[in-house]
Coordinates of N, CA and C in Angstrom, one line a residue:
X1 N 120.9 102.6 85.0 CA 121.9 101.8 85.9 C 122.5 100.6 85.2
X2 N 121.7 99.9 84.4 CA 122.2 98.8 83.7 C 123.3 99.1 82.8
X3 N 123.2 100.2 82.0 CA 124.2 100.6 81.1 C 125.5 101.0 81.8
X4 N 125.3 101.7 82.9 CA 126.5 102.1 83.7 C 127.2 100.9 84.3
X5 N 126.4 99.9 84.8 CA 127.0 98.7 85.3 C 127.8 98.0 84.2
X6 N 127.3 98.0 83.0 CA 128.0 97.3 81.9 C 129.3 97.9 81.6
X7 N 129.4 99.2 81.7 CA 130.7 99.9 81.3 C 131.7 100.1 82.5
X8 N 131.3 99.9 83.7 CA 132.2 100.0 84.8 C 133.4 99.1 84.7
X9 N 133.2 97.9 84.4 CA 134.3 96.9 84.4 C 135.4 97.3 83.3
X10 N 135.0 97.9 82.2 CA 135.9 98.2 81.1 C 136.4 99.6 81.2
X11 N 135.6 100.5 81.7 CA 135.9 101.9 81.6 C 136.4 102.6 82.9
X12 N 135.9 102.1 84.0 CA 136.2 102.8 85.3 C 137.7 102.6 85.7
X13 N 138.3 103.7 86.1 CA 139.7 103.6 86.5 C 139.8 103.0 88.0
X14 N 138.8 103.4 88.8 CA 138.7 102.9 90.1 C 137.4 102.1 90.3
X15 N 137.5 100.9 90.1 CA 136.3 100.0 90.0 C 135.6 99.9 91.3
X16 N 136.3 99.8 92.4 CA 135.6 99.6 93.7 C 134.7 100.7 94.0
X17 N 135.1 102.0 94.0 CA 134.2 103.1 94.3 C 133.0 103.1 93.3
X18 N 133.3 102.8 92.0 CA 132.2 102.8 91.0 C 131.2 101.8 91.3
X19 N 131.6 100.6 91.7 CA 130.6 99.5 92.0 C 129.9 99.9 93.3
X20 N 130.5 100.5 94.3 CA 129.9 100.9 95.5 C 128.8 101.9 95.2
X21 N 129.1 102.9 94.4 CA 128.1 103.9 94.0 C 126.9 103.2 93.3
X22 N 127.2 102.3 92.3 CA 126.1 101.7 91.6 C 125.2 100.8 92.5
X23 N 125.8 100.2 93.5 CA 125.1 99.4 94.5 C 124.2 100.3 95.3
X24 N 124.7 101.4 95.8 CA 123.8 102.4 96.5 C 122.7 102.9 95.7
X25 N 123.0 103.2 94.4 CA 122.0 103.7 93.5 C 120.9 102.7 93.3
X26 N 121.3 101.5 93.1 CA 120.4 100.4 92.9 C 119.4 100.2 94.1
X27 N 120.0 100.3 95.3 CA 119.2 100.1 96.5 C 118.3 101.3 96.8
X28 N 118.6 102.5 96.2 CA 117.7 103.6 96.5 C 116.6 103.7 95.5
X29 N 116.5 102.8 94.5 CA 115.4 102.8 93.6 C 114.1 102.5 94.4
X30 N 113.0 103.0 93.8 CA 111.7 102.7 94.5 C 111.5 101.2 94.7
X31 N 111.8 100.5 93.6 CA 111.7 99.0 93.7 C 113.1 98.5 93.2
X32 N 114.0 98.3 94.1 CA 115.4 97.8 93.7 C 115.3 96.4 93.1
X33 N 116.2 96.3 92.1 CA 116.3 95.0 91.5 C 117.3 94.2 92.4
X34 N 116.8 93.3 93.2 CA 117.6 92.6 94.2 C 118.7 91.7 93.5
X35 N 118.3 91.1 92.4 CA 119.3 90.3 91.7 C 120.5 91.1 91.2
X36 N 120.2 92.3 90.7 CA 121.3 93.2 90.2 C 122.1 93.7 91.4
X37 N 121.4 94.0 92.5 CA 122.1 94.5 93.7 C 123.0 93.4 94.3
X38 N 122.5 92.1 94.2 CA 123.3 91.0 94.7 C 124.6 90.9 93.9
X39 N 124.5 91.0 92.6 CA 125.6 90.9 91.7 C 126.6 92.0 92.0
X40 N 126.1 93.3 92.1 CA 127.0 94.4 92.5 C 127.6 94.2 93.8
X41 N 126.9 93.7 94.8 CA 127.4 93.5 96.1 C 128.5 92.5 96.1
X42 N 128.3 91.4 95.3 CA 129.4 90.4 95.2 C 130.6 90.9 94.6
X43 N 130.4 91.8 93.6 CA 131.6 92.4 92.9 C 132.4 93.3 93.8
X44 N 131.6 94.0 94.7 CA 132.2 94.9 95.7 C 133.1 94.0 96.6
X45 N 132.5 92.9 97.1 CA 133.3 92.0 98.0 C 134.5 91.4 97.3
X46 N 134.4 91.2 96.0 CA 135.5 90.6 95.2 C 136.7 91.7 95.1
X47 N 136.3 92.9 95.1 CA 137.3 94.0 94.9 C 138.0 94.5 96.1
X48 N 137.3 94.3 97.3 CA 137.9 94.9 98.5 C 139.1 94.0 99.0
X49 N 140.2 94.6 99.3 CA 141.3 93.9 99.8 C 141.0 93.3 101.2
X50 N 141.3 92.0 101.4 CA 141.0 91.4 102.7 C 141.7 92.1 103.8
X51 N 142.7 92.8 103.6 CA 143.4 93.6 104.6 C 142.6 94.8 105.1
X52 N 141.6 95.2 104.4 CA 140.7 96.3 104.8 C 139.5 95.7 105.6
X53 N 139.8 95.2 106.8 CA 138.8 94.5 107.6 C 137.5 95.2 107.8
X54 N 137.5 96.5 108.1 CA 136.3 97.3 108.3 C 135.4 97.4 107.1
X55 N 136.0 97.6 105.9 CA 135.2 97.7 104.7 C 134.7 96.4 104.3
X56 N 135.5 95.3 104.5 CA 135.0 94.0 104.2 C 133.8 93.6 105.1
X57 N 133.9 94.0 106.4 CA 132.8 93.7 107.3 C 131.6 94.4 106.9
X58 N 131.7 95.7 106.5 CA 130.5 96.4 106.1 C 129.9 95.8 104.9
X59 N 130.7 95.5 103.9 CA 130.2 94.9 102.7 C 129.6 93.5 102.9
X60 N 130.1 92.7 103.8 CA 129.5 91.4 104.1 C 128.2 91.6 104.8
X61 N 128.1 92.6 105.7 CA 126.8 92.9 106.4 C 125.8 93.3 105.4
X62 N 126.1 94.2 104.4 CA 125.2 94.6 103.4 C 124.8 93.4 102.5
X63 N 125.8 92.6 102.2 CA 125.5 91.4 101.3 C 124.5 90.5 102.1
X64 N 124.7 90.3 103.3 CA 123.8 89.4 104.1 C 122.4 90.0 104.2
X65 N 122.3 91.3 104.3 CA 121.0 91.9 104.2 C 120.3 91.7 102.9
X66 N 121.0 91.7 101.8 CA 120.4 91.4 100.5 C 120.0 90.0 100.4
X67 N 120.8 89.1 101.0 CA 120.4 87.7 101.0 C 119.1 87.4 101.8
X68 N 119.0 88.1 102.9 CA 117.8 88.0 103.7 C 116.6 88.5 102.9
X69 N 116.8 89.6 102.3 CA 115.7 90.2 101.5 C 115.2 89.3 100.3
X70 N 116.1 88.5 99.9 CA 115.8 87.5 98.8 C 115.3 86.2 99.4
X71 N 115.2 86.1 100.7 CA 114.7 84.9 101.4 C 115.7 83.8 101.6
X72 N 117.0 84.2 101.4 CA 118.1 83.2 101.5 C 118.7 83.3 102.9
X73 N 117.9 82.9 103.9 CA 118.3 83.0 105.3 C 119.6 82.3 105.7
X74 N 119.7 81.0 105.3 CA 120.9 80.2 105.6 C 122.2 80.9 105.0
X75 N 122.1 81.3 103.8 CA 123.3 82.0 103.2 C 123.6 83.3 103.9
X76 N 122.5 84.0 104.3 CA 122.7 85.3 105.0 C 123.4 85.1 106.3
X77 N 123.0 84.1 107.0 CA 123.7 83.8 108.3 C 125.1 83.3 108.1
X78 N 125.4 82.6 107.1 CA 126.7 82.2 106.8 C 127.6 83.4 106.5
X79 N 127.1 84.3 105.7 CA 127.8 85.6 105.4 C 128.0 86.4 106.6
X80 N 127.1 86.5 107.5 CA 127.2 87.2 108.8 C 128.3 86.6 109.6
X81 N 128.4 85.3 109.6 CA 129.4 84.6 110.3 C 130.9 84.9 109.9
X82 N 131.0 85.5 108.7 CA 132.3 85.8 108.2 C 132.7 87.3 108.5
X83 N 131.7 88.0 109.1 CA 132.0 89.4 109.5 C 133.0 89.5 110.6

């Protein structure tokens, strides 16, 4: 997953779906790397057009879940407030 993540930015034609797939793959690991998942989640948020409210909301919800799993409750609540 790390190698795939490194090449997405330079090689992928459609970056958003690539990052979304990498994020899902990271989260399906027996023991997900939450730091890597957070970075992928943030990149997904950066790539989604603000005009796509439903997708932005789903991504923010997922990002807030990751923040909670990392013990960052205040940040998670702030992210949920943006949904």
